[in-house]
Amino acid sequence: MGSVEDTATGGDHRRRRRVLFFPLPFQGHINPMFQLAGVLHSRGFAITVFHTHFNAPDASRHPDYHFVPVPDDDGGTPTPGDGGAPPAADTLHVTLERVLAVNRACEAPFRELLAALLEQRRDEVACLVADAHLLTLLDVARELGVPTLVLRTGSAACFRIFMAFPMLCDMGYQPARESELDLPVRELPPYRVRDLLSTSAAGHAVMSEVISRLVKAVATSSGLILNTFDALESAELASLRRDLPAAVQVFDVGPLHKLSPSPATSTSLLRQDRRCLDWLDTQAPASVLYVSFGSLASMSATDIAEAAWGIADSDVPFLWVLRPAIVPGSGAGAPPLPDGFLAAVDGRGVVVGWAPQEEVLEHAAVGAFWTHCGWNSTVEAVCAGVPMLCRPWFGDQMGNARYVADAWRVGVELDGEIERGKVAEAVAAMVMDGGTRRRARELGKRAAESVAGGASGVNVDKLASHIMAL
Ligand code: UDP
């Protein structure tokens, strides 16, 4: 790729090109955005990060970056994972409302702050890379003459659903009807109706709005950046390249966490409890079940009790992440485990509030991952070659689980309610299942080859050259 010093102005005025970033303020969006920033910074770009006050990044962990806080006071929209979070069924709906609120609240201050930055550094600024959910802010940047690229933090397959969403509504797949949940979506294999982005009837309107804005954000940008790679989603990437306007280039630059020099600790919103790594060091290879449901999923006290007794009855060593406030309304303290659980599993497991997940998944002792199938968790497990027990909650998680279980066959799905007998059986079977484990390891090797063999690095170079040419 070319130098990031811009010589277009005649040589005596060489300036380092600057890429502006604006992440959506949720953990699963912040991580890949900073990983991408790290990758481009290592290629020589200067970095400015615009961010909301809500879930603000810790600037002291990125001394080389320039940070611009953007006021986002939206009148206190509830946030999933907060003490006052909604019931699990409404998590998607409320998250989407929050996305729209962030766009509304940040529009005017972002316009002002970006204009001020351009006044000082117009020549340096190459483009804005914003989360796909931030259409309003992408529009603001374009109005001020700044080229835009979109980072979508989900899979290529999920973006296909977004592009097909009007068709899915026309064909009656969305909003989903209870009686049709197990029907195949013939136009988008391997999905079943239940794997689409379904939400409550009340949530359908807001979801339609968010999806149409998201597709427009990409279609009006100069590129779509995805945290995926050809060895994982070759057909899906080809289909996006076919269906998007020719001016929108698709950059599959994943797996970003493997390419980025920035450590995962640098963007964690919660403190990662590293003591669990010492405990993993004492466990036999591939023996431990790692359990985590990401940063947004909520559980009832009954779900937690059923999961706990299922894990206990499986007789498998475990490391369980139980986020503070995973139970809506329970406050910021440790979530309630059922009486007698810790005594029953004495010495066989560890429960933490938040873990260094990438390192945990890479640890030799981890043999299986009970996951909610958020896209980052899925990619991290794929790269680590760890088989998955999938229990999706909402949004793109069901579709990710379908790919894990049926397309790549590196995991199995735990259907329906969390129930102790089902959990114990699935966990024990997962740990014994040599076929799934072998396929997971093979897929992990293909991911490593994409990184070491250079395919992902080549795509990053293409992205860097594209940015230089904007
Ligand atoms: N994560 C972590 N520690 C944990 C659990 C999760 O650092 O104990 C990280 C994980 O590595 C991933 C992110 O949080 O990068 C969660 O993103 P994902 O897309 O999997 O799920 P979401 O939180 O968006 O539902």
PDB file of N, CA, C and O and ligand atoms in Angstrom, residues 27-28 31 272 290 292 294-296 321 354-355 357 372 374-377 380 397, ligand 1:
ATOM      1  N   GLN A  27     -20.627  -2.752  24.050  1.00  0.00           N
ATOM      2  CA  GLN A  27     -19.373  -3.502  24.079  1.00  0.00           C
ATOM      3  C   GLN A  27     -19.099  -4.243  22.764  1.00  0.00           C
ATOM      4  O   GLN A  27     -17.976  -4.206  22.241  1.00  0.00           O
ATOM      5  N   GLY A  28     -20.114  -4.909  22.240  1.00  0.00           N
ATOM      6  CA  GLY A  28     -19.932  -5.715  21.025  1.00  0.00           C
ATOM      7  C   GLY A  28     -19.690  -4.861  19.789  1.00  0.00           C
ATOM      8  O   GLY A  28     -19.325  -5.387  18.733  1.00  0.00           O
ATOM      9  N   ASN A  31     -15.644  -2.977  20.696  1.00  0.00           N
ATOM     10  CA  ASN A  31     -14.449  -3.822  20.521  1.00  0.00           C
ATOM     11  C   ASN A  31     -13.976  -3.864  19.072  1.00  0.00           C
ATOM     12  O   ASN A  31     -12.826  -3.525  18.791  1.00  0.00           O
ATOM     13  N   GLN A 272     -12.082  -6.851  33.720  1.00  0.00           N
ATOM     14  CA  GLN A 272     -11.939  -8.286  33.461  1.00  0.00           C
ATOM     15  C   GLN A 272     -11.210  -8.939  34.631  1.00  0.00           C
ATOM     16  O   GLN A 272     -10.142  -8.472  35.034  1.00  0.00           O
ATOM     17  N   TYR A 290     -16.644 -23.111  29.178  1.00  0.00           N
ATOM     18  CA  TYR A 290     -16.678 -21.664  29.422  1.00  0.00           C
ATOM     19  C   TYR A 290     -18.093 -21.187  29.099  1.00  0.00           C
ATOM     20  O   TYR A 290     -18.639 -21.514  28.042  1.00  0.00           O
ATOM     21  N   SER A 292     -20.620 -17.847  28.820  1.00  0.00           N
ATOM     22  CA  SER A 292     -20.810 -16.389  28.852  1.00  0.00           C
ATOM     23  C   SER A 292     -21.864 -16.000  27.834  1.00  0.00           C
ATOM     24  O   SER A 292     -21.902 -16.539  26.727  1.00  0.00           O
ATOM     25  N   GLY A 294     -22.426 -12.658  26.930  1.00  0.00           N
ATOM     26  CA  GLY A 294     -22.165 -11.335  26.376  1.00  0.00           C
ATOM     27  C   GLY A 294     -22.592 -10.192  27.283  1.00  0.00           C
ATOM     28  O   GLY A 294     -22.877 -10.379  28.467  1.00  0.00           O
ATOM     29  N   SER A 295     -22.656  -9.009  26.686  1.00  0.00           N
ATOM     30  CA  SER A 295     -22.817  -7.789  27.484  1.00  0.00           C
ATOM     31  C   SER A 295     -24.265  -7.309  27.610  1.00  0.00           C
ATOM     32  O   SER A 295     -24.532  -6.407  28.400  1.00  0.00           O
ATOM     33  N   LEU A 296     -25.193  -7.863  26.833  1.00  0.00           N
ATOM     34  CA  LEU A 296     -26.557  -7.321  26.831  1.00  0.00           C
ATOM     35  C   LEU A 296     -27.640  -8.296  27.284  1.00  0.00           C
ATOM     36  O   LEU A 296     -28.692  -7.872  27.777  1.00  0.00           O
ATOM     37  N   VAL A 321     -19.239 -16.723  33.362  1.00  0.00           N
ATOM     38  CA  VAL A 321     -19.325 -15.264  33.494  1.00  0.00           C
ATOM     39  C   VAL A 321     -20.765 -14.888  33.794  1.00  0.00           C
ATOM     40  O   VAL A 321     -21.655 -15.090  32.974  1.00  0.00           O
ATOM     41  N   TRP A 354     -16.876 -10.785  34.900  1.00  0.00           N
ATOM     42  CA  TRP A 354     -16.469 -10.469  33.521  1.00  0.00           C
ATOM     43  C   TRP A 354     -15.091 -11.068  33.333  1.00  0.00           C
ATOM     44  O   TRP A 354     -14.257 -10.992  34.243  1.00  0.00           O
ATOM     45  N   ALA A 355     -14.836 -11.664  32.189  1.00  0.00           N
ATOM     46  CA  ALA A 355     -13.575 -12.394  31.987  1.00  0.00           C
ATOM     47  C   ALA A 355     -12.772 -11.791  30.837  1.00  0.00           C
ATOM     48  O   ALA A 355     -13.328 -11.094  29.998  1.00  0.00           O
ATOM     49  N   GLN A 357     -12.142 -12.587  27.831  1.00  0.00           N
ATOM     50  CA  GLN A 357     -12.723 -13.681  27.030  1.00  0.00           C
ATOM     51  C   GLN A 357     -11.802 -14.210  25.929  1.00  0.00           C
ATOM     52  O   GLN A 357     -11.727 -15.418  25.726  1.00  0.00           O
ATOM     53  N   HIS A 372     -24.110 -17.090  23.848  1.00  0.00           N
ATOM     54  CA  HIS A 372     -25.332 -16.490  23.300  1.00  0.00           C
ATOM     55  C   HIS A 372     -25.180 -16.232  21.803  1.00  0.00           C
ATOM     56  O   HIS A 372     -26.112 -15.787  21.156  1.00  0.00           O
ATOM     57  N   GLY A 374     -23.341 -13.928  20.199  1.00  0.00           N
ATOM     58  CA  GLY A 374     -23.040 -12.593  19.678  1.00  0.00           C
ATOM     59  C   GLY A 374     -21.937 -12.772  18.633  1.00  0.00           C
ATOM     60  O   GLY A 374     -21.139 -13.717  18.713  1.00  0.00           O
ATOM     61  N   TRP A 375     -21.876 -11.882  17.635  1.00  0.00           N
ATOM     62  CA  TRP A 375     -20.937 -12.138  16.527  1.00  0.00           C
ATOM     63  C   TRP A 375     -19.484 -12.126  16.995  1.00  0.00           C
ATOM     64  O   TRP A 375     -18.671 -12.933  16.556  1.00  0.00           O
ATOM     65  N   ASN A 376     -19.126 -11.217  17.915  1.00  0.00           N
ATOM     66  CA  ASN A 376     -17.731 -11.205  18.384  1.00  0.00           C
ATOM     67  C   ASN A 376     -17.392 -12.509  19.088  1.00  0.00           C
ATOM     68  O   ASN A 376     -16.343 -13.103  18.836  1.00  0.00           O
ATOM     69  N   SER A 377     -18.275 -12.951  19.965  1.00  0.00           N
ATOM     70  CA  SER A 377     -18.020 -14.208  20.685  1.00  0.00           C
ATOM     71  C   SER A 377     -17.905 -15.357  19.694  1.00  0.00           C
ATOM     72  O   SER A 377     -17.051 -16.248  19.844  1.00  0.00           O
ATOM     73  N   GLU A 380     -14.583 -15.133  17.909  1.00  0.00           N
ATOM     74  CA  GLU A 380     -13.488 -15.451  18.834  1.00  0.00           C
ATOM     75  C   GLU A 380     -13.414 -16.962  19.081  1.00  0.00           C
ATOM     76  O   GLU A 380     -12.325 -17.544  19.124  1.00  0.00           O
ATOM     77  N   GLN A 397     -28.289 -13.061  16.925  1.00  0.00           N
ATOM     78  CA  GLN A 397     -27.713 -14.221  17.608  1.00  0.00           C
ATOM     79  C   GLN A 397     -28.312 -15.546  17.115  1.00  0.00           C
ATOM     80  O   GLN A 397     -27.617 -16.557  17.003  1.00  0.00           O
TER      81      GLN A 397
HETATM   82  N1  UDP B   1     -16.428 -10.212  26.584  1.00  0.00           N
HETATM   83  C1  UDP B   1     -15.423 -10.038  27.513  1.00  0.00           C
HETATM   84  N2  UDP B   1     -15.582 -10.643  28.718  1.00  0.00           N
HETATM   85  C2  UDP B   1     -16.647 -11.406  29.050  1.00  0.00           C
HETATM   86  C3  UDP B   1     -17.665 -11.574  28.093  1.00  0.00           C
HETATM   87  C4  UDP B   1     -17.524 -10.964  26.870  1.00  0.00           C
HETATM   88  O1  UDP B   1     -14.413  -9.369  27.261  1.00  0.00           O
HETATM   89  O2  UDP B   1     -16.698 -11.896  30.168  1.00  0.00           O
HETATM   90  C5  UDP B   1     -16.265  -9.577  25.248  1.00  0.00           C
HETATM   91  C6  UDP B   1     -16.175 -10.620  24.163  1.00  0.00           C
HETATM   92  O3  UDP B   1     -14.837 -11.037  24.006  1.00  0.00           O
HETATM   93  C7  UDP B   1     -16.749  -9.898  22.961  1.00  0.00           C
HETATM   94  C8  UDP B   1     -17.710  -8.885  23.569  1.00  0.00           C
HETATM   95  O4  UDP B   1     -17.423  -8.814  24.956  1.00  0.00           O
HETATM   96  O5  UDP B   1     -15.718  -9.253  22.240  1.00  0.00           O
HETATM   97  C9  UDP B   1     -19.176  -9.277  23.430  1.00  0.00           C
HETATM   98  O6  UDP B   1     -19.568  -9.104  22.109  1.00  0.00           O
HETATM   99  P1  UDP B   1     -20.603 -10.086  21.417  1.00  0.00           P
HETATM  100  O7  UDP B   1     -20.791  -9.589  20.018  1.00  0.00           O
HETATM  101  O8  UDP B   1     -20.164 -11.487  21.530  1.00  0.00           O
HETATM  102  O9  UDP B   1     -21.925  -9.966  22.267  1.00  0.00           O
HETATM  103  P2  UDP B   1     -22.811  -8.733  22.815  1.00  0.00           P
HETATM  104  O10 UDP B   1     -22.199  -8.318  24.085  1.00  0.00           O
HETATM  105  O11 UDP B   1     -22.763  -7.645  21.756  1.00  0.00           O
HETATM  106  O12 UDP B   1     -24.159  -9.338  22.983  1.00  0.00           O
END
